[in-house]
mmCIF file of C-alpha atoms in Angstrom:
data_model
loop_
_atom_site.group_PDB
_atom_site.id
_atom_site.type_symbol
_atom_site.label_atom_id
_atom_site.label_comp_id
_atom_site.label_asym_id
_atom_site.label_seq_id
_atom_site.Cartn_x
_atom_site.Cartn_y
_atom_site.Cartn_z
ATOM 1 C CA MET W 1 -0.466 6.361 -31.141
ATOM 2 C CA LYS W 2 1.637 4.912 -28.462
ATOM 3 C CA ARG W 3 0.624 5.512 -24.971
ATOM 4 C CA ALA W 4 2.863 6.788 -22.306
ATOM 5 C CA ILE W 5 3.888 4.166 -19.961
ATOM 6 C CA VAL W 6 3.531 5.480 -16.188
ATOM 7 C CA ALA W 7 4.395 3.612 -12.945
ATOM 8 C CA ILE W 8 2.465 3.702 -10.065
ATOM 9 C CA VAL W 9 4.078 2.851 -6.633
ATOM 10 C CA THR W 10 1.300 2.550 -3.880
ATOM 11 C CA ASP W 11 0.939 0.379 -0.373
ATOM 12 C CA TYR W 12 -2.463 -0.193 -1.327
ATOM 13 C CA ALA W 13 -4.585 -1.193 -4.635
ATOM 14 C CA PRO W 14 -7.539 -3.440 -4.682
ATOM 15 C CA PRO W 15 -8.353 -5.604 -3.196
ATOM 16 C CA ALA W 16 -6.963 -3.680 -0.006
ATOM 17 C CA THR W 17 -9.713 -1.353 0.802
ATOM 18 C CA ARG W 18 -8.059 0.591 3.411
ATOM 19 C CA GLY W 19 -8.519 4.503 3.803
ATOM 20 C CA GLY W 20 -9.384 7.244 0.709
ATOM 21 C CA ALA W 21 -6.198 6.487 -0.818
ATOM 22 C CA VAL W 22 -7.448 3.165 -2.685
ATOM 23 C CA ARG W 23 -10.889 4.822 -3.418
ATOM 24 C CA ALA W 24 -8.578 7.750 -5.168
ATOM 25 C CA LEU W 25 -6.273 5.550 -6.866
ATOM 26 C CA THR W 26 -9.097 3.213 -8.241
ATOM 27 C CA ALA W 27 -11.270 6.098 -9.486
ATOM 28 C CA MET W 28 -8.043 7.983 -11.193
ATOM 29 C CA THR W 29 -6.784 4.673 -12.985
ATOM 30 C CA GLY W 30 -9.941 3.888 -13.999
ATOM 31 C CA ALA W 31 -10.414 7.131 -15.447
ATOM 32 C CA ILE W 32 -7.316 7.350 -17.403
ATOM 33 C CA HIS W 33 -6.193 3.586 -18.009
ATOM 34 C CA ASP W 34 -7.443 3.807 -21.796
ATOM 35 C CA ARG W 35 -5.206 6.784 -22.372
ATOM 36 C CA VAL W 36 -2.020 5.838 -20.458
ATOM 37 C CA ASP W 37 0.124 2.706 -20.323
ATOM 38 C CA LEU W 38 -0.240 2.048 -16.117
ATOM 39 C CA ARG W 39 1.966 -0.095 -14.198
ATOM 40 C CA VAL W 40 1.084 -0.609 -10.737
ATOM 41 C CA ILE W 41 3.591 -1.750 -8.225
ATOM 42 C CA THR W 42 1.926 -2.705 -4.880
ATOM 43 C CA ARG W 43 1.982 -5.326 -1.878
ATOM 44 C CA ASP W 44 0.214 -8.785 -1.839
ATOM 45 C CA HIS W 45 -0.295 -7.782 2.071
ATOM 46 C CA ASP W 46 -1.619 -5.096 4.222
ATOM 47 C CA ALA W 47 1.199 -2.491 4.685
ATOM 48 C CA LEU W 48 0.063 -1.601 8.262
ATOM 49 C CA THR W 49 -0.727 -5.149 9.880
ATOM 50 C CA GLY W 50 1.183 -7.494 7.316
ATOM 51 C CA ALA W 51 -1.857 -9.837 6.801
ATOM 52 C CA PRO W 52 -2.360 -11.423 3.531
ATOM 53 C CA LEU W 53 -4.872 -10.000 0.875
ATOM 54 C CA GLU W 54 -6.889 -12.438 -1.132
ATOM 55 C CA VAL W 55 -4.762 -12.235 -4.549
ATOM 56 C CA ASP W 56 -4.687 -14.760 -7.639
ATOM 57 C CA SER W 57 -0.516 -14.215 -7.615
ATOM 58 C CA SER W 58 2.445 -12.573 -6.169
ATOM 59 C CA ASP W 59 5.411 -11.444 -7.581
ATOM 60 C CA ARG W 60 4.603 -11.541 -10.899
ATOM 61 C CA TRP W 61 2.741 -9.157 -13.420
ATOM 62 C CA VAL W 62 -0.947 -9.502 -13.925
ATOM 63 C CA ARG W 63 -3.483 -7.776 -16.273
ATOM 64 C CA GLU W 64 -6.606 -6.614 -14.482
ATOM 65 C CA ASN W 65 -9.282 -4.483 -15.962
ATOM 66 C CA GLY W 66 -6.706 -2.995 -18.553
ATOM 67 C CA ILE W 67 -4.190 -2.373 -16.231
ATOM 68 C CA GLN W 68 -0.655 -4.468 -15.389
ATOM 69 C CA ILE W 69 -0.355 -4.823 -11.625
ATOM 70 C CA LEU W 70 2.617 -6.213 -9.749
ATOM 71 C CA ARG W 71 2.044 -7.263 -6.422
ATOM 72 C CA LEU W 72 5.090 -7.861 -4.123
ATOM 73 C CA SER W 73 5.464 -10.290 -1.582
ATOM 74 C CA ARG W 74 6.743 -9.332 2.205
ATOM 75 C CA LYS W 75 9.989 -10.723 1.151
ATOM 76 C CA ALA W 76 10.199 -9.037 -2.464
ATOM 77 C CA VAL W 77 9.361 -5.722 -0.924
ATOM 78 C CA ILE W 78 12.621 -6.110 1.016
ATOM 79 C CA LEU W 79 14.804 -7.671 -1.556
ATOM 80 C CA ARG W 80 13.732 -6.613 -4.986
ATOM 81 C CA SER W 81 15.221 -3.766 -6.599
ATOM 82 C CA LEU W 82 12.133 -1.176 -7.042
ATOM 83 C CA HIS W 83 14.083 1.079 -9.123
ATOM 84 C CA ARG W 84 15.070 -1.960 -11.451
ATOM 85 C CA THR W 85 11.631 -2.970 -11.769
ATOM 86 C CA ILE W 86 10.358 0.010 -12.486
ATOM 87 C CA ALA W 87 13.162 0.469 -15.333
ATOM 88 C CA GLU W 88 11.730 -2.782 -16.472
ATOM 89 C CA THR W 89 8.378 -1.421 -17.423
ATOM 90 C CA GLY W 90 10.062 1.294 -19.749
ATOM 91 C CA ALA W 91 7.890 3.880 -17.704
ATOM 92 C CA SER W 92 8.709 7.330 -18.652
ATOM 93 C CA ASN W 93 7.069 8.922 -15.115
ATOM 94 C CA ILE W 94 6.494 7.475 -11.819
ATOM 95 C CA PHE W 95 3.342 8.439 -9.430
ATOM 96 C CA THR W 96 3.332 7.516 -5.549
ATOM 97 C CA ASN W 97 0.085 8.423 -3.274
ATOM 98 C CA SER W 98 2.360 8.469 -0.332
ATOM 99 C CA LEU W 99 5.278 10.284 1.364
ATOM 100 C CA PHE W 100 5.786 8.240 4.158
ATOM 101 C CA SER W 101 5.241 4.652 2.703
ATOM 102 C CA ARG W 102 8.539 2.365 2.823
ATOM 103 C CA LEU W 103 8.109 1.955 -0.944
ATOM 104 C CA THR W 104 8.111 5.790 -1.381
ATOM 105 C CA GLN W 105 10.960 6.197 0.847
ATOM 106 C CA LYS W 106 12.816 3.378 -1.179
ATOM 107 C CA LEU W 107 12.285 5.133 -4.212
ATOM 108 C CA LEU W 108 13.123 8.331 -2.876
ATOM 109 C CA ALA W 109 16.677 7.313 -1.944
ATOM 110 C CA ARG W 110 17.441 5.280 -5.014
ATOM 111 C CA ARG W 111 16.519 8.440 -7.199
ATOM 112 C CA CYS W 112 18.892 10.441 -4.807
ATOM 113 C CA LEU W 113 21.734 7.868 -5.236
ATOM 114 C CA SER W 114 21.606 6.968 -8.341
ATOM 115 C CA SER W 115 24.413 8.677 -11.040
ATOM 116 C CA THR W 116 21.688 8.285 -13.966
ATOM 117 C CA ALA W 117 18.713 10.412 -14.924
ATOM 118 C CA LEU W 118 15.385 8.477 -13.164
ATOM 119 C CA PRO W 119 11.940 9.049 -14.560
ATOM 120 C CA PRO W 120 10.028 12.726 -13.112
ATOM 121 C CA LEU W 121 8.374 11.726 -9.934
ATOM 122 C CA VAL W 122 4.737 13.014 -8.841
ATOM 123 C CA ILE W 123 3.734 12.531 -5.090
ATOM 124 C CA ALA W 124 0.338 12.863 -3.962
ATOM 125 C CA PRO W 125 0.411 12.854 -0.409
ATOM 126 C CA GLU W 126 -3.338 12.214 0.417
ATOM 127 C CA GLY W 127 -3.564 14.304 3.376
ATOM 128 C CA GLU W 128 -0.658 13.216 5.139
ATOM 129 C CA LEU W 129 1.182 16.497 5.548
ATOM 130 C CA ASP W 130 -2.269 18.342 7.343
ATOM 131 C CA ALA W 131 -1.753 19.264 10.824
ATOM 132 C CA GLY W 132 -3.624 16.244 11.919
ATOM 133 C CA ALA W 133 -1.884 13.836 10.342
ATOM 134 C CA LEU W 134 1.469 14.844 11.309
ATOM 135 C CA ALA W 135 0.207 15.232 14.732
ATOM 136 C CA VAL W 136 0.177 11.295 14.836
ATOM 137 C CA LYS W 137 3.548 9.765 15.460
ATOM 138 C CA PRO W 138 4.928 13.262 14.701
ATOM 139 C CA LEU W 139 8.495 12.289 15.871
ATOM 140 C CA ARG W 140 8.987 9.692 13.098
ATOM 141 C CA LYS W 141 7.577 12.100 10.373
ATOM 142 C CA HIS W 142 9.351 15.084 11.244
ATOM 143 C CA VAL W 143 12.581 13.212 11.364
ATOM 144 C CA TRP W 144 12.055 11.940 7.825
ATOM 145 C CA LEU W 145 10.853 15.108 6.076
ATOM 146 C CA SER W 146 13.932 17.195 7.873
ATOM 147 C CA LEU W 147 15.915 14.446 6.553
ATOM 148 C CA ALA W 148 14.205 14.219 2.982
ATOM 149 C CA THR W 149 14.577 18.014 2.811
ATOM 150 C CA ARG W 150 17.871 18.438 3.822
ATOM 151 C CA THR W 151 19.582 15.532 1.687
ATOM 152 C CA GLY W 152 17.616 16.646 -1.674
ATOM 153 C CA LEU W 153 15.416 13.316 -1.744
ATOM 154 C CA LEU W 154 12.486 15.810 -2.811
ATOM 155 C CA ARG W 155 14.416 17.912 -5.155
ATOM 156 C CA ASN W 156 12.462 17.975 -8.642
ATOM 157 C CA VAL W 157 9.583 16.203 -7.331
ATOM 158 C CA THR W 158 6.078 17.160 -8.765
ATOM 159 C CA TRP W 159 3.339 17.119 -6.040
ATOM 160 C CA LYS W 160 -0.508 16.822 -6.406
ATOM 161 C CA ALA W 161 -2.885 18.458 -4.100
ATOM 162 C CA ALA W 162 -6.594 17.642 -4.212
ATOM 163 C CA SER W 163 -7.670 21.153 -2.456
ATOM 164 C CA GLU W 164 -6.321 24.296 -1.320
ATOM 165 C CA ILE W 165 -5.844 23.359 2.366
ATOM 166 C CA GLU W 166 -3.638 20.646 0.929
ATOM 167 C CA ARG W 167 -1.850 22.459 -1.309
ATOM 168 C CA ALA W 168 -1.018 24.797 1.889
ATOM 169 C CA ALA W 169 0.026 21.929 4.150
ATOM 170 C CA ILE W 170 2.573 21.023 1.181
ATOM 171 C CA ARG W 171 4.030 23.969 1.055
ATOM 172 C CA ARG W 172 3.937 24.440 4.677
ATOM 173 C CA ALA W 173 6.302 21.279 4.975
ATOM 174 C CA VAL W 174 7.921 21.184 1.688
ATOM 175 C CA PRO W 175 8.981 24.864 1.353
ATOM 176 C CA GLY W 176 9.324 25.945 -2.387
ATOM 177 C CA ALA W 177 7.287 22.809 -3.852
ATOM 178 C CA THR W 178 5.702 22.204 -7.144
ATOM 179 C CA VAL W 179 2.218 21.885 -6.598
ATOM 180 C CA THR W 180 -0.798 20.855 -8.897
ATOM 181 C CA LEU W 181 -4.071 21.016 -7.802
ATOM 182 C CA LEU W 182 -6.237 18.582 -9.092
ATOM 183 C CA PRO W 183 -9.708 17.485 -7.296
ATOM 184 C CA TYR W 184 -10.426 13.661 -7.004
ATOM 185 C CA VAL W 185 -12.060 12.058 -9.891
ATOM 186 C CA THR W 186 -15.475 11.204 -8.177
ATOM 187 C CA ARG W 187 -17.359 7.802 -8.814
ATOM 188 C CA PRO W 188 -21.425 7.687 -9.532
ATOM 189 C CA THR W 189 -23.966 6.945 -6.766
ATOM 190 C CA PRO W 190 -25.205 3.463 -6.734
ATOM 191 C CA ALA W 191 -28.969 3.120 -7.174
ATOM 192 C CA LEU W 192 -30.182 3.218 -3.557
ATOM 193 C CA GLY W 193 -33.285 2.169 -1.934
ATOM 194 C CA GLN W 194 -36.171 3.966 -0.035
ATOM 195 C CA ARG W 195 -34.687 4.898 3.614
ATOM 196 C CA GLY W 196 -36.974 4.779 6.539
ATOM 197 C CA THR W 197 -38.950 7.436 8.181
ATOM 198 C CA LYS W 198 -36.751 10.038 10.568
ATOM 199 C CA VAL W 199 -38.552 8.978 14.278
ATOM 200 C CA THR W 200 -38.551 12.193 16.855
ATOM 201 C CA GLY W 201 -36.385 11.418 20.070
ATOM 202 C CA ASN W 202 -34.283 8.830 17.855
ATOM 203 C CA GLY W 203 -31.115 10.039 16.815
ATOM 204 C CA ARG W 204 -29.197 7.235 14.731
ATOM 205 C CA LEU W 205 -25.530 8.244 14.184
ATOM 206 C CA LEU W 206 -22.901 6.593 12.078
ATOM 207 C CA PHE W 207 -18.956 6.649 12.392
ATOM 208 C CA LEU W 208 -17.927 4.950 9.312
ATOM 209 C CA SER W 209 -13.819 5.400 9.390
ATOM 210 C CA ARG W 210 -10.688 3.749 10.425
ATOM 211 C CA ILE W 211 -10.190 3.633 14.210
ATOM 212 C CA ALA W 212 -6.901 6.010 14.594
ATOM 213 C CA PRO W 213 -6.317 9.101 16.355
ATOM 214 C CA LYS W 214 -6.644 11.359 13.309
ATOM 215 C CA LYS W 215 -10.305 10.235 12.876
ATOM 216 C CA ASN W 216 -11.013 11.127 16.645
ATOM 217 C CA LEU W 217 -13.617 8.753 17.444
ATOM 218 C CA ARG W 218 -12.720 8.950 21.231
ATOM 219 C CA PHE W 219 -13.899 12.713 21.163
ATOM 220 C CA LEU W 220 -17.226 11.683 19.591
ATOM 221 C CA LEU W 221 -17.683 9.152 22.370
ATOM 222 C CA GLN W 222 -16.620 11.718 24.995
ATOM 223 C CA CYS W 223 -19.724 13.924 23.660
ATOM 224 C CA LEU W 224 -22.080 11.263 23.880
ATOM 225 C CA ARG W 225 -21.539 11.061 27.634
ATOM 226 C CA ASN W 226 -23.740 14.311 27.757
ATOM 227 C CA ALA W 227 -26.180 13.265 24.729
ATOM 228 C CA PRO W 228 -29.852 12.805 25.189
ATOM 229 C CA GLN W 229 -31.416 9.305 25.405
ATOM 230 C CA GLY W 230 -32.312 7.742 22.135
ATOM 231 C CA THR W 231 -28.785 8.817 20.681
ATOM 232 C CA GLU W 232 -27.488 5.404 19.071
ATOM 233 C CA LEU W 233 -24.102 5.078 17.426
ATOM 234 C CA THR W 234 -23.037 2.488 15.003
ATOM 235 C CA ILE W 235 -19.197 2.540 14.391
ATOM 236 C CA VAL W 236 -18.130 0.691 11.699
ATOM 237 C CA GLY W 237 -14.279 0.414 10.004
ATOM 238 C CA PRO W 238 -11.119 -1.266 10.662
ATOM 239 C CA ILE W 239 -8.945 -0.833 14.068
ATOM 240 C CA ASP W 240 -5.728 0.944 12.838
ATOM 241 C CA ASP W 241 -4.675 1.525 16.193
ATOM 242 C CA THR W 242 -5.387 -0.674 19.408
ATOM 243 C CA ALA W 243 -4.498 1.358 22.233
ATOM 244 C CA GLU W 244 -7.034 3.967 20.564
ATOM 245 C CA TRP W 245 -9.586 1.439 20.172
ATOM 246 C CA GLU W 246 -8.866 0.342 24.190
ATOM 247 C CA SER W 247 -9.498 3.767 25.273
ATOM 248 C CA CYS W 248 -12.910 3.920 22.941
ATOM 249 C CA LYS W 249 -14.152 0.963 24.610
ATOM 250 C CA ARG W 250 -13.786 2.302 28.072
ATOM 251 C CA ILE W 251 -15.673 5.449 27.396
ATOM 252 C CA ILE W 252 -18.376 2.978 25.837
ATOM 253 C CA ARG W 253 -18.671 1.365 29.169
ATOM 254 C CA SER W 254 -19.243 4.157 30.814
ATOM 255 C CA LEU W 255 -22.338 5.999 28.595
ATOM 256 C CA PRO W 256 -25.105 6.759 30.438
ATOM 257 C CA PRO W 257 -28.294 5.052 30.110
ATOM 258 C CA GLY W 258 -30.333 5.582 27.017
ATOM 259 C CA VAL W 259 -27.063 6.208 24.913
ATOM 260 C CA GLN W 260 -25.520 3.251 23.108
ATOM 261 C CA ALA W 261 -22.659 2.649 20.852
ATOM 262 C CA ARG W 262 -22.019 -0.314 18.969
ATOM 263 C CA TYR W 263 -18.982 -1.757 17.047
ATOM 264 C CA LEU W 264 -19.634 -3.766 13.874
ATOM 265 C CA GLY W 265 -16.127 -4.318 12.478
ATOM 266 C CA GLU W 266 -15.057 -3.603 8.769
ATOM 267 C CA VAL W 267 -17.335 -4.037 5.903
ATOM 268 C CA ALA W 268 -17.064 -4.299 2.176
ATOM 269 C CA PRO W 269 -17.094 -1.239 -0.040
ATOM 270 C CA ALA W 270 -20.340 -2.142 -1.370
ATOM 271 C CA ASP W 271 -22.268 -2.744 1.959
ATOM 272 C CA VAL W 272 -21.177 0.853 3.152
ATOM 273 C CA TRP W 273 -24.257 2.247 1.629
ATOM 274 C CA ARG W 274 -26.850 0.586 3.615
ATOM 275 C CA HIS W 275 -25.493 1.711 6.742
ATOM 276 C CA TYR W 276 -25.924 5.153 5.456
ATOM 277 C CA GLN W 277 -29.294 4.429 4.260
ATOM 278 C CA ALA W 278 -30.106 3.531 7.818
ATOM 279 C CA ALA W 279 -28.601 6.469 9.759
ATOM 280 C CA ASP W 280 -29.921 9.917 10.373
ATOM 281 C CA ALA W 281 -26.510 11.450 10.636
ATOM 282 C CA PHE W 282 -22.795 10.813 9.471
ATOM 283 C CA VAL W 283 -20.435 11.852 12.359
ATOM 284 C CA LEU W 284 -16.925 12.579 11.649
ATOM 285 C CA PRO W 285 -14.716 14.927 14.044
ATOM 286 C CA THR W 286 -11.713 14.419 12.093
ATOM 287 C CA LEU W 287 -8.575 16.098 12.712
ATOM 288 C CA GLY W 288 -7.860 16.745 9.399
ATOM 289 C CA GLU W 289 -8.978 15.404 6.028
ATOM 290 C CA ASN W 290 -7.845 16.447 2.218
ATOM 291 C CA HIS W 291 -11.053 15.111 0.704
ATOM 292 C CA GLY W 292 -12.958 13.220 2.945
ATOM 293 C CA TYR W 293 -14.291 10.023 0.867
ATOM 294 C CA ALA W 294 -16.832 8.967 3.750
ATOM 295 C CA ILE W 295 -17.955 12.545 3.927
ATOM 296 C CA GLU W 296 -19.005 12.567 0.383
ATOM 297 C CA ASP W 297 -20.532 8.978 0.345
ATOM 298 C CA ALA W 298 -22.576 10.225 3.035
ATOM 299 C CA VAL W 299 -23.740 13.264 1.265
ATOM 300 C CA ARG W 300 -24.639 11.221 -1.960
ATOM 301 C CA ALA W 301 -26.667 9.340 -0.061
ATOM 302 C CA GLY W 302 -28.734 11.751 1.645
ATOM 303 C CA CYS W 303 -27.294 11.269 5.062
ATOM 304 C CA PRO W 304 -26.497 14.274 6.775
ATOM 305 C CA PRO W 305 -22.819 15.076 8.021
ATOM 306 C CA LEU W 306 -21.855 16.075 11.460
ATOM 307 C CA ILE W 307 -18.317 16.748 11.041
ATOM 308 C CA SER W 308 -15.363 18.947 11.914
ATOM 309 C CA ASP W 309 -14.260 22.328 10.475
ATOM 310 C CA ARG W 310 -10.970 20.682 9.011
ATOM 311 C CA THR W 311 -12.165 19.093 5.510
ATOM 312 C CA PRO W 312 -12.951 20.709 2.553
ATOM 313 C CA TRP W 313 -16.749 20.047 3.233
ATOM 314 C CA SER W 314 -17.141 23.299 5.208
ATOM 315 C CA PHE W 315 -19.669 24.628 2.965
ATOM 316 C CA LEU W 316 -22.125 21.819 3.835
ATOM 317 C CA GLY W 317 -22.844 24.286 6.813
ATOM 318 C CA ASP W 318 -23.364 26.954 4.667
ATOM 319 C CA GLU W 319 -25.934 25.103 2.614
ATOM 320 C CA ALA W 320 -27.467 23.695 5.840
ATOM 321 C CA ALA W 321 -26.988 20.367 4.371
ATOM 322 C CA GLY W 322 -25.145 19.143 7.463
ATOM 323 C CA PHE W 323 -23.604 20.751 10.649
ATOM 324 C CA VAL W 324 -19.768 21.686 10.373
ATOM 325 C CA LEU W 325 -18.225 22.337 14.209
ATOM 326 C CA PRO W 326 -14.793 23.065 15.653
ATOM 327 C CA LEU W 327 -13.263 20.865 17.927
ATOM 328 C CA ASP W 328 -12.234 23.006 20.837
ATOM 329 C CA ASP W 329 -15.954 23.179 21.966
ATOM 330 C CA SER W 330 -17.174 19.584 22.801
ATOM 331 C CA ALA W 331 -20.638 21.213 24.023
ATOM 332 C CA THR W 332 -21.809 22.503 20.474
ATOM 333 C CA TRP W 333 -21.297 18.701 19.365
ATOM 334 C CA THR W 334 -23.255 17.164 22.262
ATOM 335 C CA ALA W 335 -25.957 20.193 21.151
ATOM 336 C CA ALA W 336 -25.969 19.034 17.567
ATOM 337 C CA ILE W 337 -26.789 15.360 18.758
ATOM 338 C CA ALA W 338 -29.543 16.732 20.673
ATOM 339 C CA ASP W 339 -30.679 18.535 17.703
ATOM 340 C CA ILE W 340 -30.364 15.407 15.314
ATOM 341 C CA VAL W 341 -31.852 13.393 18.019
ATOM 342 C CA ALA W 342 -35.015 15.628 18.538
ATOM 343 C CA MET W 343 -35.478 16.185 14.339
ATOM 344 C CA ASP W 344 -38.365 15.252 13.048
ATOM 345 C CA GLU W 345 -39.160 13.505 9.409
ATOM 346 C CA ASP W 346 -40.269 17.052 7.788
ATOM 347 C CA ARG W 347 -36.776 18.798 8.869
ATOM 348 C CA HIS W 348 -34.594 15.699 8.306
ATOM 349 C CA ALA W 349 -35.997 15.140 4.579
ATOM 350 C CA ALA W 350 -35.332 19.109 3.736
ATOM 351 C CA MET W 351 -31.892 18.257 4.955
ATOM 352 C CA ARG W 352 -31.517 15.018 3.105
ATOM 353 C CA ALA W 353 -32.692 16.917 -0.010
ATOM 354 C CA ARG W 354 -30.051 19.723 0.354
ATOM 355 C CA CYS W 355 -27.586 16.817 0.447
ATOM 356 C CA HIS W 356 -28.830 15.149 -2.794
ATOM 357 C CA ALA W 357 -28.342 18.579 -4.336
ATOM 358 C CA VAL W 358 -24.780 19.092 -3.306
ATOM 359 C CA ALA W 359 -24.202 15.285 -4.492
ATOM 360 C CA ARG W 360 -25.553 16.367 -8.189
ATOM 361 C CA ARG W 361 -22.718 19.053 -8.140
ATOM 362 C CA LEU W 362 -20.067 16.267 -7.758
ATOM 363 C CA THR W 363 -19.490 15.060 -11.066
ATOM 364 C CA SER W 364 -15.959 14.742 -12.968
ATOM 365 C CA ASP W 365 -15.992 16.318 -16.300
ATOM 366 C CA GLU W 366 -13.138 15.424 -19.036
ATOM 367 C CA LYS W 367 -11.472 18.725 -18.285
ATOM 368 C CA LEU W 368 -10.407 17.335 -14.942
ATOM 369 C CA VAL W 369 -9.288 13.705 -16.295
ATOM 370 C CA ASP W 370 -7.564 15.805 -19.215
ATOM 371 C CA GLY W 371 -5.643 17.495 -15.979
ATOM 372 C CA TYR W 372 -4.355 14.070 -14.451
ATOM 373 C CA VAL W 373 -3.212 12.705 -18.029
ATOM 374 C CA ARG W 374 -1.084 15.676 -18.233
ATOM 375 C CA LEU W 375 0.243 15.235 -14.534
ATOM 376 C CA LEU W 376 1.017 11.925 -14.624
ATOM 377 C CA THR W 377 2.629 11.754 -18.419
ATOM 378 C CA GLY W 378 4.268 15.222 -18.124
ATOM 379 C CA THR W 379 2.520 16.815 -20.685
ATOM 380 C CA PRO W 380 2.636 20.747 -20.965
ATOM 381 C CA THR W 381 -0.694 22.422 -20.445
ATOM 382 C CA ASP W 382 -1.816 24.168 -23.587
#
């Protein structure tokens, strides 16, 4: 039986590692590529910084892990017809994982101006439409949203949400939107070594995320100004916003004696697990997440999360597998950090065990994979 051809347009695909969107795309394509003929159109460089990626070839199709991939050079992104490239694949459907990507904007404009029918389009905004994300560079985003809705650029688009929170955010931003709810395809937890014993009076905190206003590292560092001695924060992740990082560095220099914060830079995906294993808690005071892969990884590694109440993981607080706190009360964050520092091994081990219990429930089933196949190919639901 001939498989349906689906074109995937994305700013980030492996070997890029930036953010959860790459994780989501990799997991989805890995789960469905034996049932759908996927043609991925992406960049050979980082869309944010322009830095080249380590790829074997640019501007030509290559086959990797059973998937056809075209990585466009910076020149080709500007000059090459995205519509013609997709047409040449014979794709019957198109999927993109960003609304604000220049590639997506180019695609939407071509759909609006074309006199011929173009393949159906599915957009998975990956949290771009939640309030926290829209608050970052809001003018540019709101102008584009207003233009897109008023001119009909988003007409006949199907949206994919990963959670009820994201579905509500999409419908607020795009009234009348058709939204399909599909949780993320999850990946298995790798074999992890034995972690060390929790030392009372010492709290090893881990911030593993992009350094950007939405991730709210500055708020966490401000909370550390009142944290007890023995608090140690390790910061891991790429610097997306240099002004934000400069503000963070000023706070780090002002931390009191006995409270430390160090930045290790960006690490390869395979290396993140050892950081979770070495930490007593994962901390992310995010302004909003539609999934939060870093939170999921922390749970899988048995590293109790201390997170804001703006993610789909708020149930961790109810199950005593982590701390879930509001962002309008920094004192509660400082108190939670003090609690982690004072925690003994027995109590920490019990919390780790509850994390592992949650992790055992995070397994994608065949029904979810079927849902992705139907969404991307436009197959009606039975």
